[in-house]
Coordinates of N, CA and C in Angstrom, one line a residue:
X1 N -170.5 106.8 -1.6 CA -171.5 106.3 -2.5 C -171.3 104.8 -2.6
X2 N -172.0 104.0 -1.8 CA -171.7 102.6 -1.7 C -172.6 101.8 -2.7
X3 N -172.3 102.0 -4.0 CA -173.1 101.2 -5.0 C -172.5 99.8 -5.0
X4 N -173.4 98.9 -5.2 CA -173.0 97.5 -5.4 C -172.7 97.2 -6.9
X5 N -173.2 98.0 -7.8 CA -173.0 97.8 -9.2 C -172.8 99.1 -9.9
X6 N -171.8 99.2 -10.7 CA -171.5 100.4 -11.5 C -171.5 100.0 -13.0
X7 N -172.4 100.6 -13.8 CA -172.5 100.2 -15.2 C -172.0 101.4 -16.0
X8 N -171.0 101.1 -16.9 CA -170.4 102.1 -17.7 C -170.9 102.0 -19.2
X9 N -171.2 103.2 -19.7 CA -171.3 103.3 -21.2 C -169.8 103.1 -21.7
X10 N -169.7 102.9 -23.0 CA -168.3 102.7 -23.6 C -167.8 104.0 -24.3
X11 N -168.4 104.3 -25.5 CA -167.9 105.4 -26.3 C -168.1 106.7 -25.6
X12 N -167.0 107.4 -25.4 CA -167.1 108.7 -24.8 C -167.1 108.7 -23.3
X13 N -167.1 107.5 -22.7 CA -167.1 107.3 -21.3 C -165.9 106.5 -20.8
X14 N -165.7 105.3 -21.4 CA -164.5 104.5 -21.2 C -163.4 104.8 -22.2
X15 N -163.9 104.9 -23.4 CA -162.9 105.2 -24.6 C -163.2 106.5 -25.2
X16 N -162.1 107.2 -25.6 CA -162.2 108.5 -26.2 C -162.4 108.3 -27.7
X17 N -163.5 107.8 -28.1 CA -163.8 107.3 -29.4 C -164.8 108.2 -30.2
X18 N -165.3 109.3 -29.6 CA -166.2 110.1 -30.3 C -165.7 110.7 -31.6
X19 N -164.5 111.2 -31.6 CA -163.9 111.7 -32.9 C -163.9 110.6 -34.0
X20 N -163.5 109.4 -33.6 CA -163.4 108.3 -34.6 C -164.8 108.0 -35.1
X21 N -165.8 107.9 -34.2 CA -167.2 107.6 -34.7 C -167.7 108.7 -35.6
X22 N -167.5 110.0 -35.3 CA -167.9 111.1 -36.1 C -167.3 111.0 -37.5
X23 N -166.0 110.8 -37.5 CA -165.3 110.7 -38.8 C -165.8 109.5 -39.6
X24 N -166.0 108.4 -39.0 CA -166.4 107.2 -39.7 C -167.8 107.3 -40.3
X25 N -168.7 107.9 -39.6 CA -170.0 108.1 -40.1 C -170.0 109.1 -41.3
X26 N -169.2 110.1 -41.3 CA -169.0 111.0 -42.4 C -168.5 110.2 -43.6
X27 N -167.5 109.3 -43.4 CA -166.9 108.6 -44.5 C -167.9 107.5 -45.0
X28 N -168.7 107.0 -44.1 CA -169.7 106.0 -44.6 C -170.8 106.7 -45.4
X29 N -171.2 107.9 -45.0 CA -172.2 108.6 -45.8 C -171.6 108.9 -47.2
X30 N -170.4 109.4 -47.2 CA -169.7 109.7 -48.5 C -169.6 108.5 -49.4
X31 N -169.3 107.3 -48.8 CA -169.2 106.1 -49.6 C -170.5 105.7 -50.3
X32 N -171.6 106.1 -49.6 CA -172.9 105.8 -50.1 C -173.6 106.9 -50.9
X33 N -172.7 107.9 -51.2 CA -173.2 109.1 -52.0 C -174.3 109.8 -51.3
X34 N -174.2 110.0 -50.0 CA -175.2 110.7 -49.2 C -174.5 111.9 -48.6
X35 N -175.2 113.1 -48.7 CA -174.6 114.3 -48.1 C -174.4 114.1 -46.6
X36 N -173.2 114.4 -46.1 CA -172.9 114.2 -44.7 C -173.7 115.2 -43.9
X37 N -174.0 114.8 -42.6 CA -174.7 115.7 -41.7 C -173.6 116.4 -40.8
X38 N -174.0 117.3 -39.9 CA -173.0 118.0 -39.1 C -172.4 117.1 -38.0
X39 N -171.3 117.6 -37.5 CA -170.7 116.8 -36.4 C -171.6 116.8 -35.2
X40 N -172.3 117.9 -34.9 CA -173.2 117.9 -33.7 C -174.3 116.9 -33.9
X41 N -174.8 116.8 -35.1 CA -175.9 115.8 -35.4 C -175.4 114.4 -35.1
X42 N -174.2 114.1 -35.6 CA -173.6 112.8 -35.4 C -173.5 112.5 -33.9
X43 N -172.9 113.5 -33.2 CA -172.7 113.3 -31.7 C -174.0 113.0 -31.0
X44 N -175.1 113.6 -31.5 CA -176.4 113.4 -30.8 C -176.9 112.0 -30.8
X45 N -176.4 111.2 -31.8 CA -176.9 109.8 -31.9 C -176.0 108.8 -31.3
X46 N -174.8 109.2 -30.9 CA -173.9 108.2 -30.3 C -174.4 107.6 -29.0
X47 N -174.5 106.3 -29.0 CA -175.2 105.6 -27.9 C -176.3 104.8 -28.4
X48 N -176.9 105.2 -29.5 CA -178.0 104.4 -30.1 C -177.4 103.2 -30.8
X49 N -178.2 102.2 -31.0 CA -177.7 101.1 -31.9 C -177.5 101.6 -33.3
X50 N -176.6 100.9 -34.0 CA -176.3 101.4 -35.4 C -177.4 101.6 -36.3
X51 N -178.3 100.6 -36.4 CA -179.5 100.8 -37.3 C -180.3 102.0 -37.0
X52 N -180.6 102.1 -35.7 CA -181.4 103.3 -35.2 C -180.7 104.6 -35.5
X53 N -179.4 104.6 -35.2 CA -178.6 105.8 -35.5 C -178.7 106.3 -36.9
X54 N -178.6 105.3 -37.8 CA -178.6 105.6 -39.2 C -180.0 106.1 -39.7
X55 N -181.0 105.5 -39.1 CA -182.4 106.0 -39.4 C -182.6 107.4 -39.0
X56 N -182.1 107.8 -37.8 CA -182.2 109.1 -37.2 C -181.4 110.1 -38.1
X57 N -180.2 109.8 -38.4 CA -179.3 110.7 -39.2 C -179.7 110.9 -40.6
X58 N -180.2 109.8 -41.2 CA -180.5 109.8 -42.7 C -181.9 109.3 -42.9
X59 N -182.9 110.0 -42.5 CA -184.3 109.5 -42.5 C -184.8 109.4 -44.0
X60 N -184.2 110.1 -44.9 CA -184.7 110.1 -46.3 C -183.9 109.1 -47.1
X61 N -183.1 108.2 -46.5 CA -182.3 107.2 -47.2 C -182.5 105.8 -46.7
X62 N -183.8 105.5 -46.4 CA -184.1 104.2 -45.8 C -183.6 103.1 -46.8
X63 N -183.6 103.3 -48.1 CA -183.2 102.3 -49.0 C -181.7 102.0 -48.9
X64 N -180.9 102.9 -48.2 CA -179.5 102.7 -48.1 C -179.1 102.4 -46.7
X65 N -180.0 102.2 -45.8 CA -179.7 102.0 -44.4 C -178.8 100.8 -44.2
X66 N -179.0 99.7 -44.8 CA -178.1 98.5 -44.6 C -176.7 98.8 -45.2
X67 N -176.7 99.5 -46.3 CA -175.4 99.8 -46.9 C -174.6 100.8 -46.0
X68 N -175.3 101.8 -45.4 CA -174.7 102.7 -44.5 C -174.1 102.0 -43.3
X69 N -174.9 101.1 -42.7 CA -174.4 100.3 -41.6 C -173.2 99.5 -41.9
X70 N -173.2 98.8 -43.0 CA -172.1 97.9 -43.4 C -170.9 98.8 -43.7
X71 N -171.1 99.9 -44.4 CA -169.9 100.8 -44.7 C -169.3 101.3 -43.4
X72 N -170.2 101.7 -42.4 CA -169.7 102.2 -41.1 C -168.8 101.1 -40.5
X73 N -169.3 99.9 -40.4 CA -168.6 98.8 -39.7 C -167.2 98.5 -40.4
X74 N -167.2 98.5 -41.7 CA -166.0 98.2 -42.4 C -165.0 99.4 -42.2
X75 N -165.4 100.6 -42.4 CA -164.5 101.7 -42.3 C -164.0 101.9 -40.9
X76 N -164.8 101.7 -39.9 CA -164.4 101.8 -38.5 C -163.3 100.8 -38.2
X77 N -163.4 99.6 -38.7 CA -162.4 98.6 -38.3 C -161.2 98.5 -39.2
X78 N -161.4 99.0 -40.5 CA -160.3 98.8 -41.5 C -159.7 100.0 -42.1
X79 N -160.4 101.1 -42.1 CA -159.9 102.3 -42.8 C -159.6 103.5 -42.0
X80 N -160.5 103.8 -41.0 CA -160.3 105.1 -40.3 C -159.2 104.8 -39.2
X81 N -158.3 105.7 -39.1 CA -157.2 105.5 -38.1 C -157.2 106.6 -37.1
X82 N -158.3 107.3 -36.9 CA -158.4 108.3 -35.8 C -158.2 107.6 -34.4
X83 N -157.2 108.1 -33.7 CA -156.9 107.5 -32.4 C -158.1 107.4 -31.4
X84 N -158.3 106.4 -30.7 CA -159.4 106.2 -29.7 C -158.9 105.5 -28.5
X85 N -158.1 106.2 -27.7 CA -157.5 105.7 -26.5 C -158.5 105.5 -25.3
X86 N -158.2 104.7 -24.4 CA -158.9 104.7 -23.1 C -158.6 105.9 -22.3
X87 N -159.6 106.5 -21.7 CA -159.4 107.7 -20.9 C -158.4 107.5 -19.8
X88 N -157.7 108.4 -19.4 CA -156.7 108.4 -18.3 C -157.5 108.1 -17.0
X89 N -157.1 107.1 -16.3 CA -157.7 106.8 -15.0 C -158.7 105.7 -15.0
X90 N -159.1 105.3 -16.2 CA -160.1 104.2 -16.3 C -159.7 103.0 -15.6
X91 N -158.6 102.4 -16.0 CA -158.2 101.1 -15.4 C -157.9 101.2 -13.9
X92 N -157.4 102.3 -13.5 CA -157.2 102.5 -12.0 C -158.5 102.4 -11.3
X93 N -159.5 103.1 -11.8 CA -160.8 103.1 -11.1 C -161.5 101.7 -11.2
X94 N -161.4 101.1 -12.3 CA -162.0 99.7 -12.4 C -161.3 98.8 -11.4
X95 N -160.0 98.9 -11.3 CA -159.3 98.0 -10.4 C -159.8 98.2 -8.9
X96 N -159.9 99.5 -8.5 CA -160.3 99.8 -7.2 C -161.7 99.4 -6.9
X97 N -162.6 99.6 -7.9 CA -164.0 99.1 -7.7 C -164.1 97.6 -7.5
X98 N -163.3 96.9 -8.4 CA -163.3 95.5 -8.3 C -162.8 95.0 -6.9
X99 N -161.7 95.6 -6.5 CA -161.1 95.3 -5.2 C -162.1 95.5 -4.0
X100 N -163.0 96.4 -4.2 CA -164.0 96.6 -3.2 C -165.2 95.7 -3.3
X101 N -165.2 94.8 -4.3 CA -166.3 93.9 -4.5 C -167.5 94.4 -5.3
X102 N -167.3 95.6 -5.9 CA -168.3 96.2 -6.7 C -168.4 95.4 -8.0
X103 N -169.7 95.2 -8.4 CA -169.9 94.5 -9.7 C -169.8 95.6 -10.8
X104 N -169.0 95.4 -11.8 CA -168.8 96.4 -12.9 C -169.3 95.8 -14.2
X105 N -170.1 96.6 -14.9 CA -170.7 96.1 -16.2 C -170.6 97.2 -17.3
X106 N -170.9 96.9 -18.5 CA -171.0 97.8 -19.6 C -172.3 97.7 -20.3
X107 N -172.9 98.9 -20.6 CA -174.1 98.9 -21.4 C -173.8 99.9 -22.6
X108 N -173.8 99.4 -23.8 CA -173.3 100.2 -24.9 C -174.1 99.9 -26.2
X109 N -174.1 100.9 -27.0 CA -174.8 100.8 -28.3 C -173.9 100.1 -29.4
X110 N -172.6 99.7 -29.0 CA -171.7 99.1 -29.9 C -172.3 97.6 -30.2
X111 N -171.7 97.0 -31.2 CA -172.0 95.6 -31.4 C -171.2 94.7 -30.5
X112 N -171.7 93.5 -30.4 CA -171.0 92.5 -29.5 C -169.5 92.3 -30.0
X113 N -169.4 92.1 -31.3 CA -168.1 91.9 -31.9 C -167.1 93.1 -31.6
X114 N -167.7 94.3 -31.8 CA -166.8 95.5 -31.6 C -166.4 95.7 -30.1
X115 N -167.4 95.5 -29.2 CA -167.1 95.7 -27.8 C -166.1 94.6 -27.3
X116 N -166.3 93.4 -27.7 CA -165.3 92.3 -27.3 C -163.9 92.6 -27.8
X117 N -163.8 93.1 -29.0 CA -162.5 93.4 -29.6 C -161.8 94.5 -28.9
X118 N -162.6 95.6 -28.6 CA -162.0 96.7 -27.9 C -161.6 96.4 -26.5
X119 N -162.4 95.7 -25.8 CA -162.1 95.3 -24.4 C -160.8 94.5 -24.4
X120 N -160.7 93.6 -25.3 CA -159.5 92.7 -25.3 C -158.3 93.5 -25.7
X121 N -158.4 94.4 -26.7 CA -157.3 95.2 -27.2 C -156.7 96.0 -26.1
X122 N -157.6 96.5 -25.2 CA -157.2 97.4 -24.1 C -157.0 96.7 -22.8
X123 N -157.1 95.4 -22.7 CA -156.8 94.7 -21.5 C -157.8 94.9 -20.4
X124 N -159.1 95.2 -20.8 CA -160.1 95.5 -19.8 C -161.2 94.4 -19.6
X125 N -161.1 93.4 -20.4 CA -162.2 92.4 -20.4 C -162.5 91.8 -19.0
X126 N -161.4 91.5 -18.2 CA -161.6 90.8 -17.0 C -162.2 91.7 -15.9
X127 N -162.3 93.0 -16.1 CA -162.8 93.9 -15.1 C -164.4 93.8 -15.0
X128 N -165.0 93.4 -16.1 CA -166.4 93.5 -16.2 C -167.1 92.1 -16.0
X129 N -168.0 92.1 -15.1 CA -168.7 90.8 -14.8 C -169.7 90.5 -15.8
X130 N -170.3 91.5 -16.5 CA -171.2 91.2 -17.6 C -171.2 92.5 -18.5
X131 N -171.7 92.3 -19.7 CA -171.8 93.4 -20.6 C -173.1 93.2 -21.5
X132 N -173.7 94.3 -21.9 CA -174.8 94.3 -22.9 C -174.5 95.2 -24.0
X133 N -174.8 94.8 -25.2 CA -174.6 95.6 -26.4 C -175.9 95.7 -27.2
X134 N -175.9 96.4 -28.3 CA -177.1 96.6 -29.1 C -177.5 95.3 -29.7
X135 N -176.6 94.3 -29.7 CA -177.0 92.9 -30.3 C -177.9 92.1 -29.4
X136 N -177.9 92.4 -28.1 CA -178.7 91.6 -27.2 C -179.8 92.4 -26.5
X137 N -180.0 93.6 -26.8 CA -181.0 94.4 -26.1 C -181.6 95.5 -27.0
X138 N -182.7 96.0 -26.6 CA -183.3 97.2 -27.2 C -182.3 98.4 -27.2
X139 N -182.4 99.2 -28.2 CA -181.5 100.4 -28.3 C -181.8 101.3 -27.1
X140 N -180.7 101.9 -26.6 CA -180.9 103.0 -25.6 C -181.8 104.1 -26.3
X141 N -182.6 104.8 -25.5 CA -182.7 104.8 -24.0 C -183.7 103.9 -23.4
X142 N -184.1 102.9 -24.2 CA -185.0 101.9 -23.7 C -184.2 101.2 -22.5
X143 N -184.9 100.9 -21.4 CA -184.2 100.4 -20.2 C -183.7 98.9 -20.3
X144 N -184.0 98.3 -21.4 CA -183.8 96.8 -21.5 C -182.3 96.4 -21.1
X145 N -181.3 97.1 -21.6 CA -179.9 96.8 -21.3 C -179.7 96.7 -19.8
X146 N -180.1 97.8 -19.1 CA -179.9 97.8 -17.7 C -180.7 96.8 -16.9
X147 N -181.9 96.6 -17.3 CA -182.8 95.7 -16.6 C -182.3 94.3 -16.8
X148 N -181.7 94.0 -18.0 CA -181.1 92.6 -18.2 C -179.9 92.5 -17.2
X149 N -179.1 93.5 -17.1 CA -177.9 93.4 -16.2 C -178.3 93.2 -14.8
X150 N -179.3 94.0 -14.3 CA -179.7 93.9 -12.9 C -180.3 92.5 -12.6
X151 N -181.0 92.0 -13.6 CA -181.6 90.7 -13.4 C -180.5 89.6 -13.3
X152 N -179.6 89.7 -14.2 CA -178.5 88.7 -14.3 C -177.6 88.7 -13.0
X153 N -177.3 89.9 -12.5 CA -176.5 90.1 -11.4 C -177.2 90.0 -10.0
X154 N -178.5 90.0 -10.1 CA -179.3 90.0 -8.8 C -179.1 91.2 -8.0
X155 N -179.0 92.4 -8.6 CA -178.8 93.7 -7.9 C -180.0 94.5 -8.1
X156 N -180.3 95.2 -7.0 CA -181.5 96.2 -7.1 C -181.1 97.5 -7.8
X157 N -182.1 98.1 -8.4 CA -181.9 99.4 -9.1 C -181.3 100.4 -8.1
X158 N -181.8 100.4 -6.9 CA -181.3 101.4 -5.9 C -179.9 101.3 -5.5
X159 N -179.3 100.1 -5.8 CA -177.9 99.9 -5.5 C -177.0 100.0 -6.7
X160 N -177.5 100.6 -7.8 CA -176.8 100.6 -9.1 C -176.7 102.1 -9.6
X161 N -175.6 102.3 -10.3 CA -175.4 103.6 -10.9 C -174.9 103.4 -12.3
X162 N -175.4 104.3 -13.3 CA -175.0 104.3 -14.6 C -174.1 105.5 -14.9
X163 N -172.9 105.2 -15.5 CA -172.0 106.3 -15.8 C -171.9 106.5 -17.3
X164 N -172.2 107.7 -17.8 CA -172.3 107.9 -19.2 C -172.0 109.3 -19.6
X165 N -171.7 109.5 -20.9 CA -171.4 110.9 -21.4 C -172.5 111.6 -22.1
X166 N -173.6 110.9 -22.3 CA -174.6 111.5 -23.2 C -176.0 111.6 -22.5
X167 N -176.8 112.5 -23.1 CA -178.2 112.6 -22.6 C -178.9 111.3 -22.8
X168 N -178.6 110.5 -23.8 CA -179.1 109.2 -24.1 C -178.9 108.3 -22.9
X169 N -177.6 108.3 -22.4 CA -177.3 107.5 -21.2 C -178.0 107.9 -20.0
X170 N -178.2 109.2 -19.8 CA -178.9 109.7 -18.6 C -180.3 109.3 -18.6
X171 N -180.9 109.3 -19.8 CA -182.3 108.9 -20.0 C -182.5 107.4 -19.8
X172 N -181.5 106.7 -20.3 CA -181.5 105.2 -20.1 C -181.5 104.9 -18.6
X173 N -180.7 105.5 -17.8 CA -180.7 105.3 -16.4 C -182.0 105.6 -15.8
X174 N -182.5 106.8 -16.1 CA -183.8 107.2 -15.6 C -184.9 106.2 -15.9
X175 N -184.9 105.7 -17.1 CA -185.9 104.8 -17.5 C -185.8 103.5 -16.8
X176 N -184.6 103.1 -16.4 CA -184.4 101.9 -15.6 C -184.5 102.1 -14.1
X177 N -184.7 103.3 -13.7 CA -184.8 103.6 -12.3 C -183.5 103.5 -11.5
X178 N -182.4 103.7 -12.2 CA -181.1 103.7 -11.5 C -180.5 105.1 -11.5
X179 N -179.6 105.4 -10.5 CA -178.9 106.7 -10.5 C -178.0 106.8 -11.7
X180 N -177.7 108.1 -12.0 CA -176.8 108.3 -13.2 C -175.8 109.4 -12.8
X181 N -174.6 109.1 -13.3 CA -173.5 110.1 -13.2 C -173.1 110.5 -14.6
X182 N -173.1 111.7 -14.9 CA -172.7 112.2 -16.3 C -171.2 112.5 -16.2
X183 N -170.5 112.2 -17.3 CA -169.1 112.7 -17.5 C -169.0 113.5 -18.7
X184 N -168.2 114.6 -18.6 CA -168.1 115.6 -19.7 C -166.9 115.2 -20.6
X185 N -166.7 114.0 -20.9 CA -165.6 113.5 -21.7 C -165.9 113.2 -23.1
X186 N -167.2 113.1 -23.4 CA -167.7 112.6 -24.7 C -168.5 113.6 -25.4
X187 N -169.8 113.3 -25.6 CA -170.6 114.1 -26.5 C -171.4 115.3 -25.9
X188 N -171.7 115.1 -24.6 CA -172.6 116.2 -23.9 C -171.8 117.1 -23.1
X189 N -172.2 118.4 -23.1 CA -171.5 119.4 -22.2 C -172.1 119.3 -20.8
X190 N -171.4 119.9 -19.9 CA -171.9 120.0 -18.5 C -173.3 120.6 -18.5
X191 N -173.6 121.6 -19.3 CA -174.9 122.3 -19.3 C -175.9 121.3 -19.8
X192 N -175.6 120.5 -20.8 CA -176.6 119.6 -21.4 C -176.9 118.5 -20.3
X193 N -175.8 118.0 -19.7 CA -176.0 116.9 -18.7 C -176.8 117.4 -17.5
X194 N -176.6 118.7 -17.1 CA -177.3 119.3 -16.0 C -178.8 119.4 -16.1
X195 N -179.2 119.3 -17.4 CA -180.6 119.3 -17.7 C -181.3 118.0 -17.7
X196 N -180.5 116.9 -17.3 CA -181.0 115.6 -17.2 C -181.2 115.2 -15.8
X197 N -181.5 113.9 -15.5 CA -181.7 113.4 -14.1 C -180.4 113.1 -13.5
X198 N -179.2 113.4 -14.1 CA -177.9 113.0 -13.5 C -177.8 113.5 -12.1
X199 N -177.4 112.6 -11.2 CA -177.2 113.0 -9.8 C -175.9 113.8 -9.6
X200 N -174.9 113.5 -10.4 CA -173.6 114.2 -10.4 C -173.1 114.3 -11.8
X201 N -172.2 115.2 -11.9 CA -171.5 115.4 -13.2 C -170.0 115.5 -12.9
X202 N -169.2 114.7 -13.6 CA -167.7 114.7 -13.4 C -167.0 115.1 -14.7
X203 N -165.9 115.8 -14.5 CA -165.1 116.3 -15.7 C -164.0 115.4 -16.0
X204 N -163.6 114.5 -15.2 CA -162.5 113.5 -15.4 C -162.6 112.3 -14.5
X205 N -161.7 111.4 -14.7 CA -161.8 110.2 -13.9 C -161.3 110.4 -12.5
X206 N -160.5 111.4 -12.2 CA -160.1 111.7 -10.8 C -161.4 112.1 -10.1
X207 N -162.2 113.0 -10.7 CA -163.4 113.4 -10.0 C -164.4 112.2 -9.8
X208 N -164.5 111.4 -10.9 CA -165.4 110.2 -10.8 C -164.9 109.2 -9.7
X209 N -163.6 109.0 -9.6 CA -163.0 108.1 -8.6 C -163.3 108.7 -7.2
X210 N -163.1 110.0 -7.0 CA -163.4 110.6 -5.7 C -164.8 110.4 -5.3
X211 N -165.7 110.4 -6.3 CA -167.1 110.3 -6.0 C -167.5 108.9 -5.7
X212 N -167.1 107.9 -6.5 CA -167.5 106.5 -6.4 C -166.8 105.8 -5.2
X213 N -165.6 106.3 -4.9 CA -164.8 105.6 -3.8 C -164.8 106.3 -2.5
X214 N -165.6 107.3 -2.4 CA -165.7 108.1 -1.1 C -166.3 107.2 0.0

């Protein structure tokens, strides 16, 4: 699979952060005196920009949307200590892709501040030639993030693949006209991913490496 550009989602794809996100959203709702939703409902919005996610999860609390978002950002950074390590095999694959001259990017629903902090903390910043967050583009699954990346890097959609863990990521790729590879490391199951336009589904980074480096 000789792709010239590989674009990664972050949460649930590069970083095992889904449990932390779920817990933080529950704590944010509690801090705003809002009845929490289920874990599965929270998982279904991971990948959306924070304002959109809060609107989807708590449609009857529009008056508290800003408070919810602010509470989430504060709790995520300062109070919740749920571990969120980088998945095993991530850095090895990034290094091998870079050595082959593949352009590596990130398209995420995280904020610019959050993504920059996490890339730096995990020593991954230098692997990515560009990144797009919810601060610079329309929320997934609108294709804006990917189209911006393709334009900046001068890469054709046919030479690009999106790697993500959610149905939202697969729809993002489809909307941008790029191939998609689903990973079962985050929010979506193999069965859920198989019902999308994903060209391949991988269960771990060894599988993903074998696919991308073949």
